[in-house]
Amino acid sequence: MTPAPFIRCDGIAKSFGTTRVIDNLALDIFKGEFVSLLGPSGSGKTTLLTMIAGFERPTEGGIWLDGYRIDDLAPHKRNMGMVFQNYALFPHMTVAQNVGFPLRMRRMGRADAQARVARALEMVELGAMADRRPSQLSGGQQQRVALARALVFEPRVVLMDEPLGALDKRLREQMQLDIRDLHRRLGLTIVFVTHDQSEALTMSDRIAVFNKGRIEQIDTPAAVYDRPATRFVAEFVGETNMLSGRVADTGPDGTAVDLAGGLRIRVRQPLEPGRAVSVCLRPERLHLGGAGVNVMDCRVTDRVYMGDHLRVALDGAAGPIIARLPRSADTIREGEAVTASFAPEDCWVLAA
Amino acid sequence: MTRFLSLLVRAWVFAVFAAIFLPLCLIFVISFSGDAYLSFPPTSWSTRWYAEVLSNGGFMQGLRNSAIIAVIVAFLSLALGLPAAYALVRMEFPGRRTIQTLILMPLVLPSMMLGLGILMVFTPAGLVATFPGLVLAHLVMTLPFSVRILQTSLANLGTDVEQAAMTLGATPVQTFAQITLPRLVPGIVASSAIAAIMSFDEIVLSLFLVGPRLTTLPVAIYRYVEDRTDPMVAVLAVLLIVVSLAMVLLIERTVGFTKAFGK
């Protein structure tokens, strides 16, 4: 038996005036889970987060926390920690006062509160900064203060609204690992909004991919990446080659698909013959040489050195294709004729 | 070429400043004149006109009245303006946009017209030539400014920090008192100072409402200048400038001028 969801969103719709930003959305989040809401801006992911936090009310549907409906519960009664993109620290308070704020609101005794604040600051490695003002800290330090403040009162859920969006790349990657580590160590339930697919892939237990107010797919990072439910998911999460074609015939050892460029390829999924399909092929699944089942002759039209790999544009019977090749293919030159291949199980077929 | 341009720009700035400040300097010099009439340069020097002003019962009474009214107006502008600004910025209600526009109306209307209207309402209400009457009339002028300044300060604060406070367990009242209000101090100081200065300098509306028993300093000066022009006028002008300057310095010292009024 699966456990009851910790956060349950059911039949949620949200309209601002006549604009419907979320439509008939359902999402279950389990205790201790790290769920990312991933999507382009305006896809409704932040709106859902603000409804879980209590700043907005759903127009239709309901939200349950641990079995209790919380639609009408004011934000300050929800016991959820929230981390904002711009940190949202209290500029007129010191770091320690910021972190102690939720404890003061809960009328915790002085000695207790001080010990907890010290521990929380230790946890984010800012013990020495307790008496500074937020304006005296770097962006990364400010976000760690915000994190400590959102965790110090042991909230039931931690909501994060693009918390790393304002940080530079290296710091962002460090913080991703830090947050993941905190999530595991403390057993937190985290709802994490981001538009950065690689961030969602690295950090999450499950990813909910948002598009135009709906969830297109909710699954583990590997499933979202390898078996995208829709074309949108395939193209939004990671890079992909989309090859359009038609199913020729299907049998026990796979399916044959005729691509628009004339090439016949084999895939694993059983499909109804005659159907128009899109074959989704990740760039790193392509190999040089004719050893695979699906082989095609191509010409190299572009070659970009990326440090740890080569990004190569190919043109052949399957149409223009991007391949991500290992550095061992360094000798490849623009204009060169090559043979590329890919395995049937590395193709994922979607309805066109 | 660029050098010549930069020189030209500097000369231009200097000219503008001169146009603004030369009359002030002139007045300052004349206020120390020993002559019986306004003339420049003065033929003799003395501080006798300062003594004259300070011992003039009418002016001193007017100064006292204006100061009292300015303080009350500044306080009421804040007390009435802050809740209005908060509602206009943070709350969703029908007609919000309309009210945002209408609230600035008194700034568009000629104050002559406002004064006449106010007189017609205040006469039957028995408010003419009373402190409450003058305070109410000045509020008509100062409130739009206060609301506007506070609206801008509030809008600039954004809602994230307040929302953060609420998720951390602060009730709406606690959030306002402990988070919003402390961050609003520059706006509060600025709007109160503007209200006080406006009230202190107000003349058109006051002209309609003062009476023999109650007059303000600007009205007293205005009446005096109608009859005579002696260096006492320059002394009064210097005093008014000093009061306004003191307010500006107060803002600068407490919160910083650019911070108070935005950039």
Coordinates of C-alpha atoms in Angstrom, one line a residue:
Chain A
M1 CA 0.0 0.0 0.0
T2 CA 1.3 3.4 -0.8
P3 CA 1.4 5.9 2.0
A4 CA -1.1 8.8 2.1
P5 CA 0.3 11.9 0.4
F6 CA 1.7 14.5 2.8
I7 CA 0.7 17.4 0.5
R8 CA -2.2 16.8 -1.7
C9 CA -3.4 19.2 -4.4
D10 CA -6.5 18.1 -6.1
G11 CA -8.5 19.7 -9.0
I12 CA -6.7 23.0 -8.5
A13 CA -7.6 25.8 -10.9
K14 CA -6.5 29.4 -10.5
S15 CA -7.7 32.4 -12.4
F16 CA -6.6 36.0 -12.2
G17 CA -9.4 38.0 -13.7
T18 CA -10.2 36.2 -16.9
T19 CA -6.8 34.6 -17.3
R20 CA -6.6 31.0 -16.2
V21 CA -3.0 30.3 -15.0
I22 CA -3.6 26.8 -13.6
D23 CA -6.2 24.4 -14.8
N24 CA -7.4 21.1 -13.2
L25 CA -4.1 20.3 -11.6
A26 CA -3.4 17.3 -9.3
L27 CA -0.2 16.7 -7.4
D28 CA 0.7 14.5 -4.5
I29 CA 3.9 15.0 -2.5
F30 CA 5.0 12.5 0.1
K31 CA 6.7 13.0 3.4
G32 CA 10.5 13.5 3.0
E33 CA 10.3 13.9 -0.7
F34 CA 12.1 16.5 -2.8
V35 CA 9.8 17.5 -5.6
S36 CA 10.7 20.1 -8.2
L37 CA 8.2 22.2 -10.1
L38 CA 9.9 22.7 -13.4
G39 CA 8.7 24.8 -16.3
P40 CA 9.1 28.0 -18.3
S41 CA 8.1 31.3 -16.7
G42 CA 4.3 31.8 -16.8
S43 CA 3.7 28.0 -16.7
G44 CA 2.0 28.2 -13.3
K45 CA 4.6 26.6 -11.1
T46 CA 5.2 29.7 -8.9
T47 CA 1.4 30.2 -8.6
L48 CA 1.0 26.7 -7.3
L49 CA 3.8 27.4 -4.7
T50 CA 2.1 30.6 -3.5
M51 CA -1.1 28.7 -3.1
I52 CA 0.6 26.0 -1.0
A53 CA 2.2 28.8 1.0
G54 CA -1.2 30.5 1.4
F55 CA -0.6 33.8 -0.3
E56 CA -3.2 32.9 -3.0
R57 CA -6.4 30.9 -2.8
P58 CA -7.2 28.3 -5.5
T59 CA -10.2 29.3 -7.5
E60 CA -11.2 25.7 -7.6
G61 CA -10.1 22.5 -5.9
G62 CA -8.3 22.0 -2.6
I63 CA -5.0 21.6 -0.9
W64 CA -4.5 19.2 2.0
L65 CA -1.5 19.0 4.3
D66 CA -1.2 15.8 6.3
G67 CA -4.8 15.0 5.8
Y68 CA -6.2 18.5 6.7
R69 CA -7.6 20.9 4.2
I70 CA -5.6 24.1 4.4
D71 CA -7.1 26.3 1.7
D72 CA -8.5 28.7 4.3
L73 CA -5.6 28.6 6.7
A74 CA -3.6 31.9 6.9
P75 CA 0.1 31.6 5.8
H76 CA 1.4 32.2 9.3
K77 CA -0.5 29.2 10.6
R78 CA 0.8 26.7 8.0
N79 CA 4.2 26.1 9.6
M80 CA 6.0 26.1 6.2
G81 CA 9.4 27.5 5.7
M82 CA 9.9 29.5 2.5
V83 CA 13.0 30.6 0.7
F84 CA 12.7 33.3 -2.0
Q85 CA 14.8 34.1 -5.0
N86 CA 15.8 37.5 -3.7
Y87 CA 16.5 36.1 -0.2
A88 CA 13.8 38.3 1.5
L89 CA 15.9 38.8 4.6
F90 CA 14.9 41.5 7.1
P91 CA 17.4 44.3 6.3
H92 CA 16.9 46.0 9.7
M93 CA 17.8 43.0 11.7
T94 CA 21.1 41.2 12.2
V95 CA 21.7 37.7 10.9
A96 CA 21.0 36.2 14.3
Q97 CA 17.8 38.2 14.7
N98 CA 16.7 37.1 11.2
V99 CA 17.1 33.5 12.0
G100 CA 15.6 33.9 15.5
F101 CA 12.5 35.7 14.1
P102 CA 10.3 32.5 13.6
L103 CA 11.3 31.4 17.1
R104 CA 10.3 34.8 18.6
M105 CA 7.0 34.5 16.7
R106 CA 6.5 31.2 18.5
R107 CA 7.3 32.7 21.9
M108 CA 10.2 30.3 22.4
G109 CA 12.3 31.0 25.5
R110 CA 15.5 33.1 25.1
A111 CA 18.0 30.5 26.0
D112 CA 16.4 27.8 23.8
A113 CA 16.0 30.2 20.9
Q114 CA 19.6 31.3 21.1
A115 CA 20.9 27.7 21.1
R116 CA 18.7 26.9 18.1
V117 CA 19.8 30.0 16.2
A118 CA 23.5 29.1 16.9
R119 CA 22.9 25.5 15.6
A120 CA 21.1 26.7 12.5
L121 CA 23.9 29.2 11.6
E122 CA 26.4 26.5 12.3
M123 CA 24.6 24.2 9.9
V124 CA 24.9 26.7 7.0
E125 CA 28.5 27.6 8.2
L126 CA 27.7 31.2 9.1
G127 CA 28.3 31.0 12.8
A128 CA 30.8 33.8 12.6
M129 CA 28.4 36.2 10.9
A130 CA 25.7 36.2 13.5
D131 CA 26.0 39.9 14.3
R132 CA 26.3 41.2 10.7
R133 CA 23.5 42.9 8.8
P134 CA 22.3 41.1 5.6
S135 CA 23.7 44.0 3.5
Q136 CA 27.2 43.1 4.7
L137 CA 26.9 39.5 3.3
S138 CA 27.5 38.2 -0.2
G139 CA 24.5 36.8 -2.2
G140 CA 25.4 33.2 -1.3
Q141 CA 25.8 34.0 2.3
Q142 CA 22.4 35.8 2.4
Q143 CA 20.7 32.8 0.8
R144 CA 22.2 30.5 3.4
V145 CA 20.9 32.8 6.1
A146 CA 17.5 32.6 4.5
L147 CA 17.8 28.8 4.4
A148 CA 18.7 28.7 8.1
R149 CA 15.8 31.0 8.9
A150 CA 13.4 28.7 7.0
L151 CA 14.7 25.6 8.7
V152 CA 15.3 26.8 12.3
F153 CA 11.7 26.2 13.4
E154 CA 11.5 22.7 12.0
P155 CA 8.7 23.5 9.5
R156 CA 6.6 20.7 8.1
V157 CA 7.4 21.7 4.6
V158 CA 10.1 23.8 3.0
L159 CA 9.0 25.8 -0.1
M160 CA 11.7 27.2 -2.4
D161 CA 11.0 29.7 -5.1
E162 CA 13.9 29.7 -7.5
P163 CA 16.3 30.1 -4.5
L164 CA 19.5 29.9 -6.5
G165 CA 18.4 32.0 -9.5
A166 CA 20.3 35.1 -8.3
L167 CA 23.6 33.3 -7.7
D168 CA 26.5 32.8 -10.1
K169 CA 27.0 29.4 -11.7
R170 CA 29.7 28.0 -9.4
L171 CA 28.0 29.1 -6.2
R172 CA 24.7 27.8 -7.5
E173 CA 26.1 24.3 -8.1
Q174 CA 27.7 24.3 -4.6
M175 CA 24.3 25.4 -3.0
Q176 CA 22.5 22.7 -5.0
L177 CA 24.7 20.1 -3.3
D178 CA 24.3 21.8 0.1
I179 CA 20.5 21.8 -0.2
R180 CA 20.4 18.2 -1.3
D181 CA 22.6 17.2 1.6
L182 CA 20.4 19.1 4.1
H183 CA 17.3 17.4 2.6
R184 CA 18.8 14.0 3.2
R185 CA 20.2 14.7 6.6
L186 CA 17.1 16.3 8.0
G187 CA 14.5 14.3 6.1
L188 CA 12.8 17.5 4.9
T189 CA 9.9 17.6 2.6
I190 CA 10.8 20.2 -0.1
V191 CA 8.9 21.8 -2.9
F192 CA 11.4 23.5 -5.2
V193 CA 10.4 25.8 -8.0
T194 CA 12.9 26.2 -10.9
H195 CA 13.1 26.9 -14.6
D196 CA 16.5 25.3 -14.7
Q197 CA 16.2 21.7 -15.9
S198 CA 19.6 20.6 -14.9
E199 CA 19.0 21.9 -11.4
A200 CA 15.8 19.9 -11.3
L201 CA 17.5 16.8 -12.6
T202 CA 20.3 17.0 -10.0
M203 CA 18.3 17.7 -6.9
S204 CA 14.9 16.1 -7.1
D205 CA 13.3 12.8 -6.1
R206 CA 10.6 13.6 -8.5
I207 CA 10.1 16.4 -11.1
A208 CA 6.7 17.9 -12.1
V209 CA 7.1 19.4 -15.5
F210 CA 4.7 22.4 -15.9
N211 CA 3.5 23.8 -19.2
K212 CA 0.6 26.4 -19.6
G213 CA -0.9 25.7 -16.2
R214 CA -0.8 22.0 -16.4
I215 CA 1.5 19.2 -15.3
E216 CA 2.7 17.4 -18.4
Q217 CA 4.6 14.7 -16.5
I218 CA 5.5 13.9 -12.9
D219 CA 8.2 11.3 -12.4
T220 CA 11.7 10.6 -11.3
P221 CA 14.5 12.6 -13.0
A222 CA 15.6 9.5 -15.0
A223 CA 12.1 8.8 -16.2
V224 CA 11.4 12.4 -17.2
Y225 CA 14.7 12.4 -19.1
D226 CA 14.6 9.0 -20.7
R227 CA 10.9 8.5 -21.2
P228 CA 9.3 12.0 -21.6
A229 CA 5.5 11.9 -21.7
T230 CA 5.1 14.6 -24.2
R231 CA 7.1 16.5 -26.9
F232 CA 7.2 19.5 -24.6
V233 CA 8.9 17.5 -21.8
A234 CA 11.3 16.0 -24.2
E235 CA 12.4 19.4 -25.5
F236 CA 12.3 21.3 -22.2
V237 CA 14.3 18.7 -20.2
G238 CA 17.7 18.3 -21.7
E239 CA 18.6 18.6 -25.4
T240 CA 17.0 16.3 -27.9
N241 CA 16.7 15.4 -31.6
M242 CA 13.1 15.1 -32.7
L243 CA 12.8 13.0 -35.8
S244 CA 9.3 12.8 -37.4
G245 CA 8.2 9.6 -39.1
R246 CA 5.6 7.0 -39.6
V247 CA 5.3 3.5 -38.1
A248 CA 5.9 0.9 -40.8
D249 CA 5.3 -2.4 -39.0
T250 CA 5.5 -3.8 -35.5
G251 CA 6.5 -7.2 -34.1
P252 CA 7.8 -9.1 -31.1
D253 CA 11.3 -7.8 -31.6
G254 CA 10.4 -4.2 -31.9
T255 CA 8.9 -1.7 -34.4
A256 CA 10.1 -0.2 -37.6
V257 CA 9.7 3.5 -38.2
D258 CA 10.2 5.2 -41.6
L259 CA 11.7 8.7 -41.0
A260 CA 10.7 11.6 -43.1
G261 CA 14.2 11.6 -44.7
G262 CA 13.7 8.1 -46.0
L263 CA 15.7 6.2 -43.4
R264 CA 14.1 3.1 -41.7
I265 CA 15.0 2.7 -38.1
R266 CA 14.1 0.2 -35.4
V267 CA 12.8 1.1 -32.0
R268 CA 11.7 -1.0 -29.0
Q269 CA 8.2 0.3 -28.2
P270 CA 5.3 -1.6 -29.8
L271 CA 3.3 0.9 -32.0
E272 CA 0.3 0.8 -34.2
P273 CA 1.4 0.7 -37.9
G274 CA 0.6 3.8 -40.0
R275 CA 0.7 6.2 -37.0
A276 CA 2.6 9.4 -37.3
V277 CA 5.2 9.6 -34.6
S278 CA 8.1 11.7 -33.3
V279 CA 11.3 9.8 -32.4
C280 CA 13.2 11.4 -29.5
L281 CA 16.9 10.8 -29.7
R282 CA 19.2 12.3 -27.0
P283 CA 22.5 13.7 -28.5
E284 CA 24.7 11.5 -26.2
R285 CA 23.0 8.3 -27.5
L286 CA 24.6 8.7 -31.0
H287 CA 27.9 6.9 -31.7
L288 CA 30.4 7.1 -34.5
G289 CA 30.8 3.9 -36.5
G290 CA 28.4 1.4 -38.0
A291 CA 28.3 -1.1 -35.2
G292 CA 24.7 -0.3 -34.1
V293 CA 21.3 -1.5 -35.4
N294 CA 20.3 1.9 -36.7
V295 CA 23.1 3.2 -39.0
M296 CA 23.2 6.2 -41.2
D297 CA 25.7 8.0 -43.3
C298 CA 26.1 11.7 -42.5
R299 CA 28.2 14.7 -43.2
V300 CA 29.6 16.8 -40.4
T301 CA 28.3 20.4 -40.7
D302 CA 29.6 21.9 -37.5
R303 CA 31.9 20.9 -34.7
V304 CA 32.1 22.7 -31.3
Y305 CA 34.7 22.0 -28.7
M306 CA 33.0 21.9 -25.3
G307 CA 35.8 20.9 -23.0
D308 CA 34.6 17.6 -21.7
H309 CA 32.9 16.6 -25.0
L310 CA 32.4 17.6 -28.6
R311 CA 29.1 18.9 -29.9
V312 CA 28.7 17.9 -33.5
A313 CA 26.0 18.8 -36.0
L314 CA 25.4 16.0 -38.6
D315 CA 23.3 16.0 -41.7
G316 CA 22.1 12.7 -43.3
A317 CA 19.1 10.6 -44.1
A318 CA 17.5 11.3 -40.7
G319 CA 17.7 15.1 -41.3
P320 CA 19.9 17.5 -39.2
I321 CA 21.0 15.9 -36.0
I322 CA 23.0 17.0 -33.0
A323 CA 25.4 14.5 -31.5
R324 CA 27.4 14.8 -28.3
L325 CA 30.6 12.8 -28.8
P326 CA 33.4 11.9 -26.4
R327 CA 36.8 13.6 -26.7
S328 CA 38.1 10.4 -28.5
A329 CA 36.3 11.8 -31.6
D330 CA 38.6 14.9 -31.5
T331 CA 39.9 14.2 -35.0
I332 CA 36.6 14.7 -36.7
R333 CA 36.5 17.6 -39.1
E334 CA 33.9 19.8 -40.6
G335 CA 32.7 18.5 -44.0
E336 CA 33.9 15.0 -43.2
A337 CA 31.7 12.0 -44.1
V338 CA 31.0 9.8 -41.1
T339 CA 28.8 6.9 -40.2
A340 CA 26.7 7.3 -37.0
S341 CA 24.6 4.7 -35.2
F342 CA 22.2 4.4 -32.3
A343 CA 20.5 1.5 -30.5
P344 CA 16.7 0.9 -30.7
E345 CA 16.4 1.0 -26.9
D346 CA 17.9 4.6 -27.0
C347 CA 15.0 5.9 -29.1
W348 CA 11.8 7.1 -27.3
V349 CA 8.8 7.4 -29.5
L350 CA 6.0 10.0 -28.9
A351 CA 2.8 10.6 -30.8
A352 CA 3.5 13.3 -33.4
Chain B
M1 CA 35.5 69.6 -28.6
T2 CA 34.4 67.4 -25.7
R3 CA 36.4 69.7 -23.4
F4 CA 34.6 72.7 -24.7
L5 CA 31.3 71.0 -24.2
S6 CA 32.1 69.9 -20.7
L7 CA 33.1 73.5 -19.9
L8 CA 29.8 74.7 -21.4
V9 CA 27.8 72.2 -19.3
R10 CA 29.6 73.4 -16.2
A11 CA 28.9 77.0 -17.0
W12 CA 25.3 76.2 -17.6
V13 CA 24.9 74.3 -14.2
F14 CA 26.6 77.3 -12.5
A15 CA 24.2 79.7 -14.2
V16 CA 21.2 77.7 -13.0
F17 CA 22.5 77.6 -9.5
A18 CA 23.2 81.3 -9.6
A19 CA 19.6 82.0 -10.8
I20 CA 18.3 80.0 -7.8
F21 CA 20.6 81.1 -5.1
L22 CA 21.5 84.8 -6.0
P23 CA 18.1 86.1 -4.8
L24 CA 18.5 84.2 -1.6
C25 CA 21.9 85.7 -1.1
L26 CA 20.5 89.1 -1.8
I27 CA 17.8 88.7 0.8
F28 CA 20.3 87.4 3.3
V29 CA 22.4 90.5 2.8
I30 CA 19.5 92.9 3.0
S31 CA 18.2 91.3 6.2
F32 CA 21.2 92.9 7.9
S33 CA 20.5 96.4 6.5
G34 CA 20.2 99.3 8.8
D35 CA 18.1 101.3 6.3
A36 CA 14.4 102.1 6.7
Y37 CA 13.7 101.0 3.1
L38 CA 14.5 98.0 0.9
S39 CA 17.6 98.9 -1.1
F40 CA 20.7 97.2 -2.4
P41 CA 23.4 97.5 -1.4
P42 CA 22.3 98.8 2.0
T43 CA 23.9 102.1 3.1
S44 CA 24.2 101.0 6.8
W45 CA 24.4 97.6 8.6
S46 CA 22.5 96.5 11.8
T47 CA 20.6 93.6 13.2
R48 CA 17.8 95.9 14.3
W49 CA 15.3 94.4 11.9
Y50 CA 15.9 91.0 13.5
A51 CA 15.1 92.6 16.9
E52 CA 12.1 94.2 15.3
V53 CA 10.7 91.0 14.0
L54 CA 11.3 89.1 17.2
S55 CA 9.5 91.7 19.2
N56 CA 6.6 92.0 16.8
G57 CA 3.6 90.4 18.5
G58 CA 1.7 89.8 15.3
F59 CA 4.5 87.9 13.6
M60 CA 5.4 85.9 16.7
Q61 CA 1.8 84.9 17.2
G62 CA 1.6 83.9 13.6
L63 CA 4.8 81.9 13.9
R64 CA 3.4 80.1 16.9
N65 CA 0.1 79.3 15.1
S66 CA 1.9 78.2 12.0
A67 CA 4.2 75.9 13.9
I68 CA 1.4 74.3 15.9
I69 CA -0.7 73.8 12.8
A70 CA 2.3 72.4 10.8
V71 CA 3.0 69.8 13.6
I72 CA -0.6 68.7 13.8
V73 CA -1.0 68.6 10.0
A74 CA 2.2 66.5 9.7
F75 CA 1.0 64.1 12.3
L76 CA -2.5 63.8 10.9
S77 CA -1.2 63.5 7.3
L78 CA 0.7 60.4 8.4
A79 CA -2.0 59.0 10.6
L80 CA -4.6 59.3 7.8
G81 CA -2.2 58.8 4.8
L82 CA -0.5 55.6 5.9
P83 CA -3.6 53.4 6.2
A84 CA -4.8 54.8 2.9
A85 CA -1.5 54.2 1.1
Y86 CA -1.4 50.7 2.5
A87 CA -4.8 49.9 1.3
L88 CA -4.1 51.4 -2.1
V89 CA -0.9 49.4 -2.6
R90 CA -1.5 46.1 -0.8
M91 CA -5.2 45.4 -1.0
E92 CA -7.4 44.4 -3.9
F93 CA -10.8 46.1 -3.9
P94 CA -13.1 47.4 -6.6
G95 CA -12.5 51.0 -7.5
R96 CA -8.9 51.0 -6.4
R97 CA -7.5 52.5 -9.6
T98 CA -10.2 55.2 -9.6
I99 CA -9.4 56.2 -6.0
Q100 CA -5.6 56.2 -6.8
T101 CA -6.4 58.8 -9.5
L102 CA -9.0 60.8 -7.6
I103 CA -6.7 61.1 -4.5
L104 CA -4.4 63.3 -6.5
M105 CA -7.2 65.6 -7.6
P106 CA -6.5 68.4 -5.1
L107 CA -3.1 68.8 -6.7
V108 CA -4.6 69.5 -10.0
L109 CA -7.3 72.0 -8.9
P110 CA -6.3 75.6 -8.6
S111 CA -6.0 76.3 -4.9
M112 CA -8.0 79.5 -5.3
M113 CA -11.0 77.3 -6.3
L114 CA -10.3 74.8 -3.4
G115 CA -10.1 77.7 -1.0
L116 CA -13.5 79.1 -2.1
G117 CA -15.1 75.7 -1.9
I118 CA -13.6 75.0 1.6
L119 CA -14.8 78.5 2.7
M120 CA -18.4 77.7 1.6
V121 CA -18.4 74.4 3.5
F122 CA -16.6 75.7 6.6
T123 CA -18.6 78.9 7.2
P124 CA -21.9 77.1 8.1
A125 CA -19.9 74.5 10.1
G126 CA -18.3 77.3 12.1
L127 CA -14.7 76.2 11.2
V128 CA -13.5 79.6 9.8
A129 CA -10.7 81.2 11.8
T130 CA -10.3 78.1 14.0
F131 CA -7.4 75.7 14.4
P132 CA -9.4 72.7 13.4
G133 CA -10.5 74.6 10.3
L134 CA -7.0 75.5 9.2
V135 CA -5.7 72.1 10.0
L136 CA -8.5 70.5 7.9
A137 CA -7.9 72.8 5.0
H138 CA -4.1 72.2 5.0
L139 CA -4.8 68.5 5.1
V140 CA -6.6 68.8 1.8
M141 CA -3.3 70.0 0.3
T142 CA -0.9 67.7 2.2
L143 CA -2.7 64.4 2.2
P144 CA -2.3 63.7 -1.5
F145 CA 1.4 64.2 -1.2
S146 CA 1.7 62.1 1.9
V147 CA -0.3 59.3 0.4
R148 CA 1.7 59.5 -2.8
I149 CA 5.1 59.4 -1.1
L150 CA 4.0 56.5 1.2
Q151 CA 2.5 54.6 -1.7
T152 CA 5.8 54.8 -3.5
S153 CA 7.8 53.8 -0.5
L154 CA 5.4 50.9 0.2
A155 CA 5.5 49.7 -3.4
N156 CA 9.3 49.9 -3.5
L157 CA 9.5 47.6 -0.4
G158 CA 7.8 44.7 -2.4
T159 CA 5.9 41.9 -0.8
D160 CA 8.5 39.2 -0.6
V161 CA 9.9 40.2 2.8
E162 CA 6.5 40.5 4.3
Q163 CA 5.5 37.2 2.9
A164 CA 8.6 35.6 4.3
A165 CA 7.7 37.0 7.7
M166 CA 4.2 35.4 7.4
T167 CA 5.5 32.0 6.5
L168 CA 7.8 32.3 9.5
G169 CA 4.7 32.7 11.8
A170 CA 4.1 36.4 12.0
T171 CA 0.4 37.5 12.0
P172 CA -0.5 40.3 9.6
V173 CA -0.4 42.8 12.5
Q174 CA 3.0 41.5 13.7
T175 CA 4.3 41.6 10.1
F176 CA 3.2 45.3 9.7
A177 CA 4.6 46.4 13.1
Q178 CA 7.9 44.5 13.0
I179 CA 8.7 44.3 9.4
T180 CA 6.9 46.8 7.2
L181 CA 6.9 49.8 9.6
P182 CA 10.7 49.8 10.4
R183 CA 11.5 49.6 6.7
L184 CA 9.1 52.4 6.0
V185 CA 10.8 55.0 8.2
P186 CA 12.4 56.9 5.4
G187 CA 9.1 57.3 3.7
I188 CA 7.4 58.3 6.9
V189 CA 10.0 61.0 7.7
A190 CA 9.9 62.3 4.1
S191 CA 6.1 62.5 4.0
S192 CA 5.8 64.1 7.4
A193 CA 8.5 66.7 6.6
I194 CA 6.8 67.5 3.3
A195 CA 3.5 67.9 5.0
A196 CA 5.0 70.1 7.7
I197 CA 6.8 72.4 5.2
M198 CA 3.7 72.6 2.9
S199 CA 1.5 73.5 5.9
F200 CA 4.0 76.0 7.2
D201 CA 4.3 77.8 3.9
E202 CA 0.6 77.5 2.9
I203 CA -1.0 80.9 2.0
V204 CA -3.8 80.6 -0.5
L205 CA -6.1 78.4 1.5
S206 CA -5.2 80.1 4.7
L207 CA -6.1 83.5 3.3
F208 CA -9.7 82.3 3.0
L209 CA -9.8 81.0 6.5
V210 CA -7.9 83.3 8.8
G211 CA -9.7 85.9 10.9
P212 CA -8.6 88.7 13.3
R213 CA -8.3 86.2 16.1
L214 CA -6.3 83.6 14.3
T215 CA -3.7 84.1 11.6
T216 CA -0.7 82.2 10.2
L217 CA 2.8 83.6 9.6
P218 CA 2.6 83.6 5.8
V219 CA -0.7 85.5 6.0
A220 CA 0.8 87.9 8.5
I221 CA 3.8 88.5 6.2
Y222 CA 1.5 88.9 3.2
R223 CA -0.6 91.5 4.9
Y224 CA 2.5 93.4 6.1
V225 CA 4.0 93.5 2.6
E226 CA 0.8 94.9 1.2
D227 CA 1.4 98.1 3.2
R228 CA 5.1 98.4 3.5
T229 CA 8.4 97.2 2.2
D230 CA 11.3 97.4 4.6
P231 CA 14.2 95.1 5.5
M232 CA 11.9 93.3 8.0
V233 CA 10.5 91.4 5.0
A234 CA 14.0 90.2 4.2
V235 CA 14.4 89.1 7.8
L236 CA 11.1 87.1 7.6
A237 CA 12.2 85.5 4.4
V238 CA 15.5 84.5 6.0
L239 CA 13.6 83.0 8.9
L240 CA 11.3 81.0 6.7
I241 CA 14.2 79.7 4.7
V242 CA 16.0 78.7 7.9
V243 CA 12.9 76.7 9.1
S244 CA 12.7 74.8 5.8
L245 CA 16.4 74.2 5.7
A246 CA 16.2 72.9 9.2
M247 CA 13.6 70.4 8.1
V248 CA 15.7 69.3 5.1
L249 CA 18.8 68.9 7.3
L250 CA 16.7 66.9 9.8
I251 CA 15.8 64.5 7.0
E252 CA 19.3 64.3 5.7
R253 CA 20.7 63.6 9.2
T254 CA 18.1 60.9 10.1
V255 CA 17.6 58.9 6.9
G256 CA 19.4 60.7 4.1
F257 CA 17.6 62.8 1.5
T258 CA 17.9 60.5 -1.5
K259 CA 16.7 57.5 0.5
A260 CA 13.7 59.4 1.8
F261 CA 12.5 60.6 -1.6
G262 CA 13.9 57.9 -3.8
K263 CA 16.0 58.5 -6.8

